[in-house]
Short mmCIF file of C-alpha atoms in Angstrom, two decimals:
data_model
loop_
_atom_site.label_atom_id
_atom_site.label_comp_id
_atom_site.label_asym_id
_atom_site.label_seq_id
_atom_site.Cartn_x
_atom_site.Cartn_y
_atom_site.Cartn_z
CA MET W 228 106.19 123.92 122.67
CA GLU W 229 105.07 119.94 122.17
CA SER W 230 107.08 117.84 120.07
CA LYS W 231 105.15 115.95 117.28
CA SER W 232 105.46 112.23 119.49
CA ASP W 233 103.86 113.82 122.25
CA LEU W 234 100.67 114.93 120.82
CA ASN W 235 100.74 110.99 119.22
CA ALA W 236 101.26 109.90 122.78
CA GLN W 237 98.56 112.04 123.71
CA PHE W 238 96.34 110.87 121.22
CA ALA W 239 96.73 107.22 122.21
CA ASN W 240 96.44 107.69 126.03
CA ALA W 241 93.34 109.69 125.66
CA PHE W 242 91.60 107.52 122.97
CA TYR W 243 92.61 104.04 125.11
CA ARG W 244 91.16 106.14 128.19
CA LYS W 245 88.21 106.48 126.82
CA LEU W 246 87.82 102.63 125.21
CA GLU W 247 87.75 101.57 128.89
CA ASN W 248 85.36 102.86 129.60
CA GLN W 249 83.28 100.69 127.21
CA SER W 250 82.55 97.17 125.43
CA SER W 251 84.72 97.33 122.64
CA PRO W 252 85.64 95.15 120.14
CA SER W 253 89.96 93.74 120.25
CA TRP W 254 90.71 95.05 116.84
CA LEU W 255 89.73 98.71 117.71
CA ALA W 256 92.84 98.57 120.20
CA LYS W 257 95.03 98.18 116.74
CA LEU W 258 94.36 101.52 115.54
CA LYS W 259 97.30 104.20 115.09
CA MET W 260 97.36 107.44 114.11
CA LEU W 261 100.14 107.58 111.06
CA GLU W 262 99.99 110.68 109.62
CA GLY W 263 98.43 113.92 109.90
CA LYS W 264 97.92 117.94 108.36
CA LYS W 265 95.76 120.72 108.42
CA GLY W 266 92.60 119.26 106.53
CA LYS W 267 93.75 115.54 106.40
CA ILE W 268 93.98 112.80 109.39
CA THR W 269 95.11 109.27 108.22
CA PHE W 270 94.72 106.33 110.83
CA GLY W 271 96.18 102.38 109.87
CA GLY W 272 95.61 99.72 111.60
CA ILE W 273 92.13 98.68 110.94
CA PRO W 274 92.51 94.45 110.30
CA HIS W 275 90.46 94.56 107.14
CA LYS W 276 87.67 96.81 104.96
CA ALA W 277 84.92 94.59 106.92
CA TYR W 278 85.61 96.57 110.22
CA TRP W 279 85.30 100.51 108.70
CA PHE W 280 81.53 100.21 108.39
CA ASP W 281 81.23 99.09 112.42
CA LEU W 282 84.18 101.88 113.38
CA LYS W 283 82.13 104.64 111.12
CA ARG W 284 78.60 103.58 112.61
CA ASN W 285 79.61 102.72 116.82
CA HIS W 286 83.03 104.50 117.56
CA PHE W 287 84.18 107.54 114.68
CA SER W 288 82.34 110.38 117.41
CA ILE W 289 85.20 108.94 119.80
CA ILE W 290 87.99 109.34 117.47
CA VAL W 291 86.68 113.18 116.59
CA ASP W 292 86.40 113.92 120.56
CA VAL W 293 90.03 112.82 120.93
CA LEU W 294 91.20 114.55 117.79
CA ASN W 295 89.66 117.56 118.75
CA GLU W 296 91.11 117.54 122.68
CA VAL W 297 94.85 116.65 121.24
CA CYS W 298 95.23 118.83 117.73
CA PRO W 299 92.03 121.03 117.28
CA HIS W 300 94.19 123.02 115.22
CA LEU W 301 94.13 120.45 112.11
CA GLY W 302 90.48 120.10 112.29
CA PRO W 303 87.10 120.24 111.53
CA PHE W 304 87.66 116.43 111.77
CA ASN W 305 85.03 114.66 109.83
CA LYS W 306 84.59 111.34 107.40
CA LYS W 307 86.00 112.95 104.88
CA THR W 308 89.20 114.77 106.37
CA ILE W 309 89.70 111.38 109.01
CA ILE W 310 91.01 108.36 106.53
CA PHE W 311 91.19 104.99 107.61
CA GLN W 312 94.02 102.74 105.77
CA GLU W 313 93.59 98.68 105.75
CA ASN W 314 95.86 96.76 107.99
CA GLU W 315 98.93 98.89 107.64
CA GLU W 316 101.50 97.87 110.26
CA SER W 317 104.16 100.68 111.40
CA ASP W 318 107.49 99.16 110.32
CA ALA W 319 105.85 98.84 106.56
CA PHE W 320 105.14 103.27 106.11
CA LYS W 321 107.43 105.97 104.62
CA PRO W 322 106.34 109.36 104.75
CA LEU W 323 103.96 111.15 102.62
CA GLN W 324 105.38 114.65 100.27
CA SER W 325 102.76 117.32 101.06
CA GLU W 326 102.60 120.96 99.12
CA ASN W 327 102.84 122.32 102.54
CA PRO W 328 105.79 120.40 104.75
CA SER W 329 105.26 122.46 107.46
CA GLU W 330 101.55 121.32 107.97
CA THR W 331 103.03 117.77 108.00
CA PHE W 332 104.33 115.47 109.72
CA LYS W 333 105.19 111.82 110.63
CA LEU W 334 103.97 110.33 114.02
CA LYS W 335 105.95 108.46 116.23
CA ALA W 336 104.71 106.12 118.62
CA ALA W 337 105.80 106.03 122.55
CA SER W 338 108.45 103.53 121.63
CA GLY W 339 109.96 105.51 118.89
CA ASN W 340 109.34 103.50 115.79
CA SER W 341 108.97 105.68 112.95
CA LEU W 342 105.52 105.40 111.79
CA SER W 343 105.26 107.54 108.61
CA MET W 344 103.47 106.37 105.18
CA GLU W 345 103.92 104.32 102.37
CA GLN W 346 101.47 102.77 100.39
CA LYS W 347 102.16 99.03 99.50
CA GLN W 348 103.64 97.79 96.01
CA LYS W 349 104.15 94.40 94.53
CA GLY W 350 106.78 94.84 92.13
CA ALA W 351 110.07 97.09 92.49
CA HIS W 352 110.82 100.21 89.86
CA HIS W 353 106.72 100.49 89.15
CA LYS W 354 104.26 103.51 90.61
CA VAL W 355 101.39 102.80 93.02
CA LYS W 356 98.37 104.71 93.28
CA SER W 357 95.55 104.77 96.04
CA ASP W 358 92.83 106.86 96.84
CA GLY W 359 93.52 106.86 100.17
CA SER W 360 89.99 106.42 101.27
CA SER W 361 87.77 103.85 103.24
CA SER W 362 84.88 101.66 101.61
CA PHE W 363 83.27 98.72 102.88
CA PHE W 364 81.86 98.14 99.74
CA LYS W 365 84.79 97.50 96.62
CA GLY W 366 85.15 99.51 94.60
CA MET W 367 82.96 102.32 95.11
CA LEU W 368 84.37 105.34 94.29
CA THR W 369 82.63 107.59 92.41
CA SER W 370 84.10 108.11 88.66
CA GLY W 371 86.46 111.32 88.15
CA GLU W 372 88.04 111.31 91.73
CA GLU W 373 91.76 111.62 91.72
CA SER W 374 94.03 109.50 94.09
CA PRO W 375 95.39 112.38 96.54
CA PHE W 376 98.91 110.73 96.70
CA GLU W 377 101.41 108.32 94.41
CA VAL W 378 104.57 106.80 95.45
CA LYS W 379 107.04 105.76 93.71
CA SER W 380 109.91 103.60 95.12
CA ASP W 381 112.90 101.79 94.05
CA GLU W 382 113.18 99.32 96.79
CA PRO W 383 110.50 96.46 96.97
CA ASP W 384 108.21 96.07 100.15
CA PHE W 385 107.56 92.54 100.77
CA GLU W 386 104.76 91.86 102.89
CA PHE W 387 105.66 87.93 104.02
CA LYS W 388 107.98 86.53 106.68
CA LEU W 389 109.68 83.34 106.49
CA GLU W 390 108.70 82.97 109.83
CA SER W 391 104.95 83.59 109.38
CA PHE W 392 104.62 80.78 107.05
CA ILE W 393 103.21 77.64 107.96
CA ALA W 394 105.23 74.30 107.53
CA GLY W 395 103.51 71.58 107.51
CA GLU W 396 104.53 67.45 106.52
CA ARG W 397 103.85 68.67 102.53
CA ASN W 398 105.59 72.23 101.90
CA LEU W 399 108.61 71.40 104.86
CA LEU W 400 110.80 70.98 102.09
CA ALA W 401 109.87 73.71 100.47
CA ALA W 402 110.29 76.18 103.65
CA ARG W 403 113.93 74.96 104.58
CA ALA W 404 115.05 75.01 101.76
CA CYS W 405 114.07 78.77 101.32
CA ARG W 406 115.92 79.21 104.63
CA ALA W 407 119.54 77.50 103.00
CA VAL W 408 119.11 80.25 100.19
CA THR W 409 119.09 82.88 102.96
CA GLU W 410 121.70 81.39 104.71
CA MET W 411 124.40 80.93 101.76
CA PRO W 412 122.51 82.96 98.50
CA GLY W 413 123.91 82.83 95.40
CA SER W 414 125.28 79.05 96.16
CA ALA W 415 122.70 76.65 98.10
CA PHE W 416 120.48 76.53 95.09
CA ASN W 417 120.85 78.74 92.25
CA PRO W 418 118.03 79.53 90.45
CA PHE W 419 115.78 78.20 93.14
CA VAL W 420 112.20 77.37 91.22
CA ILE W 421 109.19 77.03 93.86
CA TYR W 422 106.11 75.65 91.62
CA GLY W 423 102.45 74.84 92.95
CA VAL W 424 99.06 75.79 93.20
CA SER W 425 97.18 79.46 93.47
CA GLY W 426 97.14 80.00 97.02
CA SER W 427 100.26 77.53 98.07
CA GLY W 428 102.18 80.08 99.48
CA LYS W 429 104.61 80.97 96.20
CA THR W 430 104.45 84.24 97.00
CA HIS W 431 104.96 84.03 100.63
CA LEU W 432 107.96 82.12 100.38
CA LEU W 433 109.11 84.56 97.49
CA GLN W 434 108.95 87.23 99.34
CA GLY W 435 109.97 85.83 102.79
CA ILE W 436 113.29 85.28 100.98
CA GLY W 437 113.91 88.77 100.06
CA ARG W 438 112.47 90.00 102.83
CA GLU W 439 114.93 87.73 105.06
CA LEU W 440 117.88 89.11 102.88
CA LYS W 441 117.38 92.60 102.70
CA THR W 442 117.20 92.85 106.31
CA ARG W 443 120.38 91.04 107.35
CA HIS W 444 122.06 92.80 103.96
CA PRO W 445 120.54 96.26 104.10
CA GLU W 446 122.95 96.87 100.76
CA LEU W 447 121.97 94.37 98.72
CA ASN W 448 120.26 95.49 95.52
CA VAL W 449 117.05 93.30 95.47
CA VAL W 450 115.10 93.09 92.13
CA TYR W 451 110.97 91.81 93.40
CA LEU W 452 108.57 92.10 90.10
CA THR W 453 106.21 89.64 88.34
CA ALA W 454 106.57 88.11 85.08
CA GLU W 455 103.68 90.03 83.72
CA GLN W 456 106.18 93.53 84.96
CA PHE W 457 109.07 92.17 84.16
CA LEU W 458 107.40 91.67 80.22
CA ASN W 459 105.81 94.83 79.94
CA ASP W 460 109.00 96.19 80.60
CA PHE W 461 111.44 94.61 78.34
CA ILE W 462 108.17 95.44 75.49
CA HIS W 463 108.48 99.73 76.57
CA SER W 464 112.43 99.10 76.47
CA ILE W 465 112.39 98.13 73.19
CA ARG W 466 110.02 100.47 71.64
CA GLY W 467 112.01 103.58 73.82
CA GLN W 468 115.00 101.95 72.39
CA LYS W 469 116.27 101.65 76.05
CA MET W 470 117.58 98.46 76.04
CA ASN W 471 120.79 98.96 77.41
CA ASP W 472 118.97 100.88 80.62
CA PHE W 473 117.08 97.41 80.56
CA ARG W 474 119.51 95.00 81.07
CA GLU W 475 121.35 97.24 83.37
CA LYS W 476 118.74 97.24 85.63
CA TYR W 477 118.11 93.74 86.07
CA ARG W 478 121.47 92.71 85.44
CA ASN W 479 123.08 94.68 88.31
CA ALA W 480 121.05 93.19 90.95
CA ASP W 481 122.34 91.24 94.28
CA LEU W 482 118.67 89.35 94.13
CA PHE W 483 116.44 88.82 91.42
CA LEU W 484 112.96 87.38 92.36
CA LEU W 485 110.30 86.75 89.67
CA ASP W 486 106.61 85.88 90.39
CA ASP W 487 104.52 83.81 88.49
CA LEU W 488 106.64 82.75 85.10
CA ASP W 489 104.12 81.32 83.69
CA LEU W 490 102.81 84.49 82.53
CA ILE W 491 106.07 84.96 79.90
CA ALA W 492 105.40 81.41 78.55
CA SER W 493 104.13 82.45 75.20
CA GLY W 494 106.97 84.91 74.21
CA LYS W 495 109.93 83.81 72.37
CA GLN W 496 111.84 86.98 72.82
CA VAL W 497 111.47 87.59 76.39
CA GLN W 498 112.07 84.57 77.01
CA GLN W 499 115.66 84.69 75.74
CA GLU W 500 116.21 87.87 77.43
CA LEU W 501 115.41 86.40 80.68
CA LEU W 502 117.53 83.75 79.98
CA ASN W 503 120.67 85.84 79.20
CA THR W 504 119.72 87.86 82.32
CA LEU W 505 120.08 84.93 84.43
CA ASN W 506 122.86 83.51 83.31
CA HIS W 507 124.54 86.86 83.53
CA LEU W 508 123.34 86.42 87.75
CA ARG W 509 124.12 83.28 87.79
CA GLN W 510 127.96 84.00 86.57
CA LYS W 511 128.35 86.38 89.14
CA LYS W 512 127.22 84.39 91.85
CA LYS W 513 123.82 86.75 92.57
CA GLN W 514 120.99 84.99 93.83
CA ILE W 515 118.40 83.86 91.85
CA VAL W 516 114.52 82.64 92.80
CA ILE W 517 111.69 82.33 90.63
CA THR W 518 107.67 81.01 90.95
CA SER W 519 105.37 79.78 89.03
CA ARG W 520 102.41 77.35 89.20
CA ASP W 521 103.81 74.51 86.80
CA ALA W 522 107.31 72.90 86.84
CA PRO W 523 109.34 74.46 83.98
CA SER W 524 109.76 71.10 82.24
CA ARG W 525 105.67 71.28 82.27
CA ILE W 526 105.03 74.59 81.38
CA SER W 527 104.73 74.00 76.82
CA GLN W 528 105.44 77.13 75.51
CA LEU W 529 108.74 77.31 77.26
CA THR W 530 112.08 77.09 75.69
CA ASP W 531 114.68 74.42 75.92
CA GLY W 532 117.26 76.98 76.60
CA LEU W 533 115.11 78.85 79.43
CA CYS W 534 114.11 75.59 80.65
CA ASN W 535 117.31 73.54 80.77
CA ARG W 536 118.59 76.67 83.05
CA LEU W 537 115.72 76.43 85.20
CA GLU W 538 116.48 73.03 85.74
CA SER W 539 119.60 73.41 86.41
CA GLY W 540 118.99 74.63 89.84
CA LEU W 541 116.87 73.19 92.86
CA VAL W 542 113.05 72.79 91.48
CA ILE W 543 111.11 72.07 94.53
CA ASP W 544 106.88 71.61 94.20
CA VAL W 545 105.58 73.91 97.87
CA GLY W 546 102.48 71.65 98.20
CA VAL W 547 99.06 72.38 99.31
CA PRO W 548 99.08 72.32 103.23
CA ASP W 549 97.83 69.46 105.41
CA MET W 550 95.15 69.56 107.63
CA ASN W 551 97.12 71.05 110.44
CA SER W 552 98.58 73.52 108.44
CA ARG W 553 95.26 75.23 107.23
CA ILE W 554 93.98 75.33 110.82
CA GLU W 555 96.91 77.00 112.08
CA ILE W 556 97.08 79.10 108.94
CA LEU W 557 92.87 80.28 110.21
CA VAL W 558 93.80 80.47 113.60
CA ASN W 559 96.57 82.82 113.00
CA LYS W 560 94.60 85.05 110.07
CA ALA W 561 91.42 85.05 112.44
CA GLN W 562 93.67 86.43 114.78
CA GLU W 563 95.30 89.25 112.78
CA LYS W 564 91.68 90.41 111.70
CA GLY W 565 90.55 90.15 115.17
CA ILE W 566 88.13 87.44 114.37
CA PRO W 567 86.96 85.21 117.35
CA LEU W 568 87.16 81.77 115.60
CA SER W 569 86.69 79.09 117.50
CA ASN W 570 88.91 76.06 117.33
CA ASP W 571 85.89 74.09 116.09
CA LEU W 572 85.35 76.33 113.53
CA ALA W 573 88.53 76.48 112.44
CA GLU W 574 88.92 72.55 111.92
CA PHE W 575 85.38 72.51 110.36
CA MET W 576 86.40 75.09 107.46
CA ALA W 577 89.83 73.71 107.09
CA LYS W 578 87.82 70.12 106.12
CA HIS W 579 85.03 70.98 104.46
CA ILE W 580 86.77 73.98 102.29
CA THR W 581 88.67 72.27 99.71
CA GLY W 582 91.32 74.43 97.48
CA SER W 583 93.65 76.65 98.21
CA VAL W 584 94.39 78.77 101.39
CA SER W 585 93.30 81.93 99.55
CA ARG W 586 89.79 80.20 99.39
CA LEU W 587 89.90 79.32 103.01
CA GLU W 588 91.20 83.12 103.54
CA GLY W 589 87.68 84.50 101.49
CA ALA W 590 86.03 82.39 103.81
CA LEU W 591 87.23 83.91 106.80
CA THR W 592 86.48 87.12 105.68
CA ARG W 593 83.29 86.55 104.74
CA LEU W 594 82.65 85.12 108.55
CA GLY W 595 84.56 88.47 110.14
CA VAL W 596 81.73 90.83 107.37
CA HIS W 597 79.10 88.75 109.74
CA THR W 598 79.87 88.99 112.89
CA THR W 599 81.12 92.66 112.14
CA LEU W 600 77.87 93.98 111.14
CA LEU W 601 75.00 91.51 112.83
CA ASN W 602 77.48 91.17 116.18
CA GLU W 603 76.41 87.73 115.88
CA PRO W 604 78.68 84.86 117.57
CA LEU W 605 80.06 83.18 114.75
CA SER W 606 79.07 78.90 114.80
CA ILE W 607 79.22 76.27 112.95
CA GLU W 608 75.59 76.60 111.90
CA LEU W 609 76.50 79.86 111.01
CA ALA W 610 79.10 79.05 108.52
CA GLY W 611 77.39 76.31 107.08
CA MET W 612 74.84 78.93 106.32
CA ASN W 613 76.85 81.64 105.30
CA LEU W 614 79.78 79.56 103.31
CA ARG W 615 77.14 77.22 101.00
CA ASP W 616 79.16 77.96 97.64
CA LEU W 617 82.45 76.66 99.32
CA LEU W 618 81.42 73.71 101.38
CA GLY W 619 79.11 71.98 98.08
CA LYS W 620 78.37 68.79 99.40
CA HIS W 621 78.78 69.20 102.84
CA ALA W 622 76.74 72.29 102.71
CA GLU W 623 73.75 70.12 101.49
CA SER W 624 73.64 68.21 104.29
CA MET W 625 73.99 70.75 106.74
CA GLU W 626 71.20 71.53 104.66
CA GLN W 627 68.84 68.63 105.23
CA GLN W 628 69.72 68.12 108.98
CA ARG W 629 68.65 71.29 110.21
CA PRO W 630 65.29 72.72 111.18
CA LEU W 631 63.75 74.56 109.04
CA THR W 632 64.37 77.83 111.76
CA GLY W 633 64.07 81.01 109.55
CA SER W 634 67.82 81.57 110.20
CA ARG W 635 68.13 83.47 106.56
CA ASP W 636 65.04 85.47 107.23
CA LEU W 637 66.44 86.78 110.49
CA LEU W 638 69.33 87.70 108.45
CA LYS W 639 67.59 89.54 105.97
CA GLU W 640 66.03 91.71 109.35
CA ARG W 641 68.69 92.26 110.73
CA ILE W 642 70.57 93.69 107.92
CA LEU W 643 67.36 95.82 106.68
CA MET W 644 67.27 96.99 110.65
CA ARG W 645 70.97 98.21 110.54
CA VAL W 646 70.35 100.03 107.12
CA CYS W 647 67.58 101.42 107.48
CA SER W 648 69.16 102.97 111.05
CA HIS W 649 72.15 103.90 108.80
CA PHE W 650 70.74 105.55 105.87
CA GLN W 651 67.02 107.19 108.21
CA VAL W 652 65.33 105.56 105.60
CA THR W 653 62.00 102.13 106.38
CA GLU W 654 61.92 99.58 105.04
CA LYS W 655 59.11 100.50 103.12
CA ASP W 656 61.37 103.14 100.83
CA ILE W 657 63.78 100.46 100.53
CA CYS W 658 61.61 97.99 98.69
CA SER W 659 59.57 101.03 96.61
CA LYS W 660 60.86 102.19 93.15
CA ARG W 661 61.74 105.67 94.35
CA ARG W 662 65.01 106.49 93.11
CA ASP W 663 66.09 109.78 95.26
CA GLN W 664 69.68 109.72 96.21
CA GLY W 665 69.02 108.26 99.82
CA VAL W 666 67.10 105.47 99.14
CA LEU W 667 68.65 104.70 96.40
CA LYS W 668 72.03 104.04 98.20
CA ALA W 669 70.50 102.40 101.05
CA ARG W 670 68.78 100.45 99.01
CA GLN W 671 72.03 99.30 96.77
CA ALA W 672 73.88 98.19 100.33
CA THR W 673 70.81 96.29 101.33
CA ILE W 674 71.60 94.37 98.06
CA TYR W 675 75.02 94.15 98.36
CA LEU W 676 74.93 92.74 102.16
CA PHE W 677 71.67 90.08 100.91
CA ARG W 678 74.30 89.08 98.30
CA GLU W 679 77.57 89.06 100.35
CA ILE W 680 75.93 87.38 103.47
CA THR W 681 72.48 85.64 103.21
CA MET W 682 73.85 84.29 99.20
CA MET W 683 70.38 85.52 97.54
CA SER W 684 70.29 85.30 94.03
CA LEU W 685 69.45 88.10 91.83
CA SER W 686 65.91 86.26 91.10
CA GLU W 687 65.03 85.90 94.38
CA MET W 688 66.36 89.82 95.01
CA GLY W 689 64.13 90.51 92.73
CA ARG W 690 61.27 89.05 94.25
CA PHE W 691 62.37 90.96 97.45
CA PHE W 692 62.29 94.14 96.71
CA TRP W 693 59.64 94.69 93.28
CA GLN W 694 57.99 91.51 93.45
CA ASN W 695 59.79 90.67 89.81
CA PRO W 696 62.25 87.85 89.43
CA LEU W 697 63.49 88.81 86.31
CA TYR W 698 64.10 92.05 87.30
CA ASP W 699 68.09 92.92 87.66
CA PRO W 700 68.75 94.64 90.58
CA GLN W 701 71.51 97.90 89.80
CA PHE W 702 74.75 96.27 92.50
CA PRO W 703 76.09 98.92 94.59
CA GLU W 704 78.91 99.11 92.94
CA LYS W 705 77.16 101.35 90.43
CA GLY W 706 77.91 104.78 92.17
CA LEU W 707 77.45 104.28 96.01
CA PRO W 708 80.13 106.82 97.46
CA ALA W 709 82.66 105.46 100.06
CA ASP W 710 81.56 108.32 102.57
CA GLU W 711 78.17 106.44 102.65
CA VAL W 712 79.70 103.01 104.14
#
């Protein structure tokens, strides 16, 4: 009888053998078989939801063939029984609990590392639900659909590592201070407050500290949550007359990590409880790390007592990444997501897309969607056309300098061609007023892609589809099922 690790190794070998015989994108090699039972196989390693469309359209049959070859007893295999998780790495998973444990197995990679599943969550002690389904379109689960599993964990799950934080001239001090905290927790800087604008890397550093200390000292009781979660827990404890349990949970922490302090600035009672918790932890020499969008002294509704306690430690501005750091962040993110980003394009985006790193990542994701769906190489000209809303005046300048080449019309033609091929309809069907299910789904998909890729306005789409600029099209969030992507 073959072992579970043998089964997983057979799938990996057969899958990669088939990939060698055809031209395949680099991100496809990251696909991992995570968990399986009769009628349900779960895969991870997909860098981003945008790749699901290409995976299901062009490579799904290969996966089905390999599964039928190595584990036919777990079939049948189709788009309802095969599930894809977004960007899940092997060391982040814990096993799912099945109603029939004999049908569920935890796969192991050839190297022996565990590949069991866990749904990621931000705050400790809180339930997180996942539908486990894959959808390129956001928020398109049909109403009333229940999540197939639920995870509750007493241990926080940290997505970010300190070593992956790109430290430049402006945030080098913050990065080194975080390192010092991991070397001497409870004594270096306590409490340690990191503040900065949204998308500057505060949560990255906070999670990096937690991950580093938990790795070095697995026995530590680490509490990681947002200020909103702390507030909600406080309110529920008062209503349920369980304040003793509340205090025991947070005051027994060896490492207390609180994200987004600003969210409780308007509550006097919860601030007092937080102050008491911090005083207790500091007296026991337990490390405290807190993030906020502004320095404590600049948060207008923060009480004097809490402000003074926070300022008794180290308060540091994480700063906004400089140009070189922004370029490096883009290049690293592109590699993670399998997006072919040139150095020139990375420099162009870092220079002309101002604001937080989150805006840069959003721009990169948009370009990734474009190159995946339309199989068109990325270029500065293409970025200028697709990122007009982020580039501002520079986009207008590029538009004036660029000759009228009809690029936008070409994009629309390619989108229509792909959608018509996928849904087996005609362009005439999509632009008609027919509302039967197949045509409606194809029309919704076209509208979504027009909006995301060509940045067409509602009035432009009204003219395109129904020759009526005042018509408000029904967007796909209102009912396109995930299985139709």
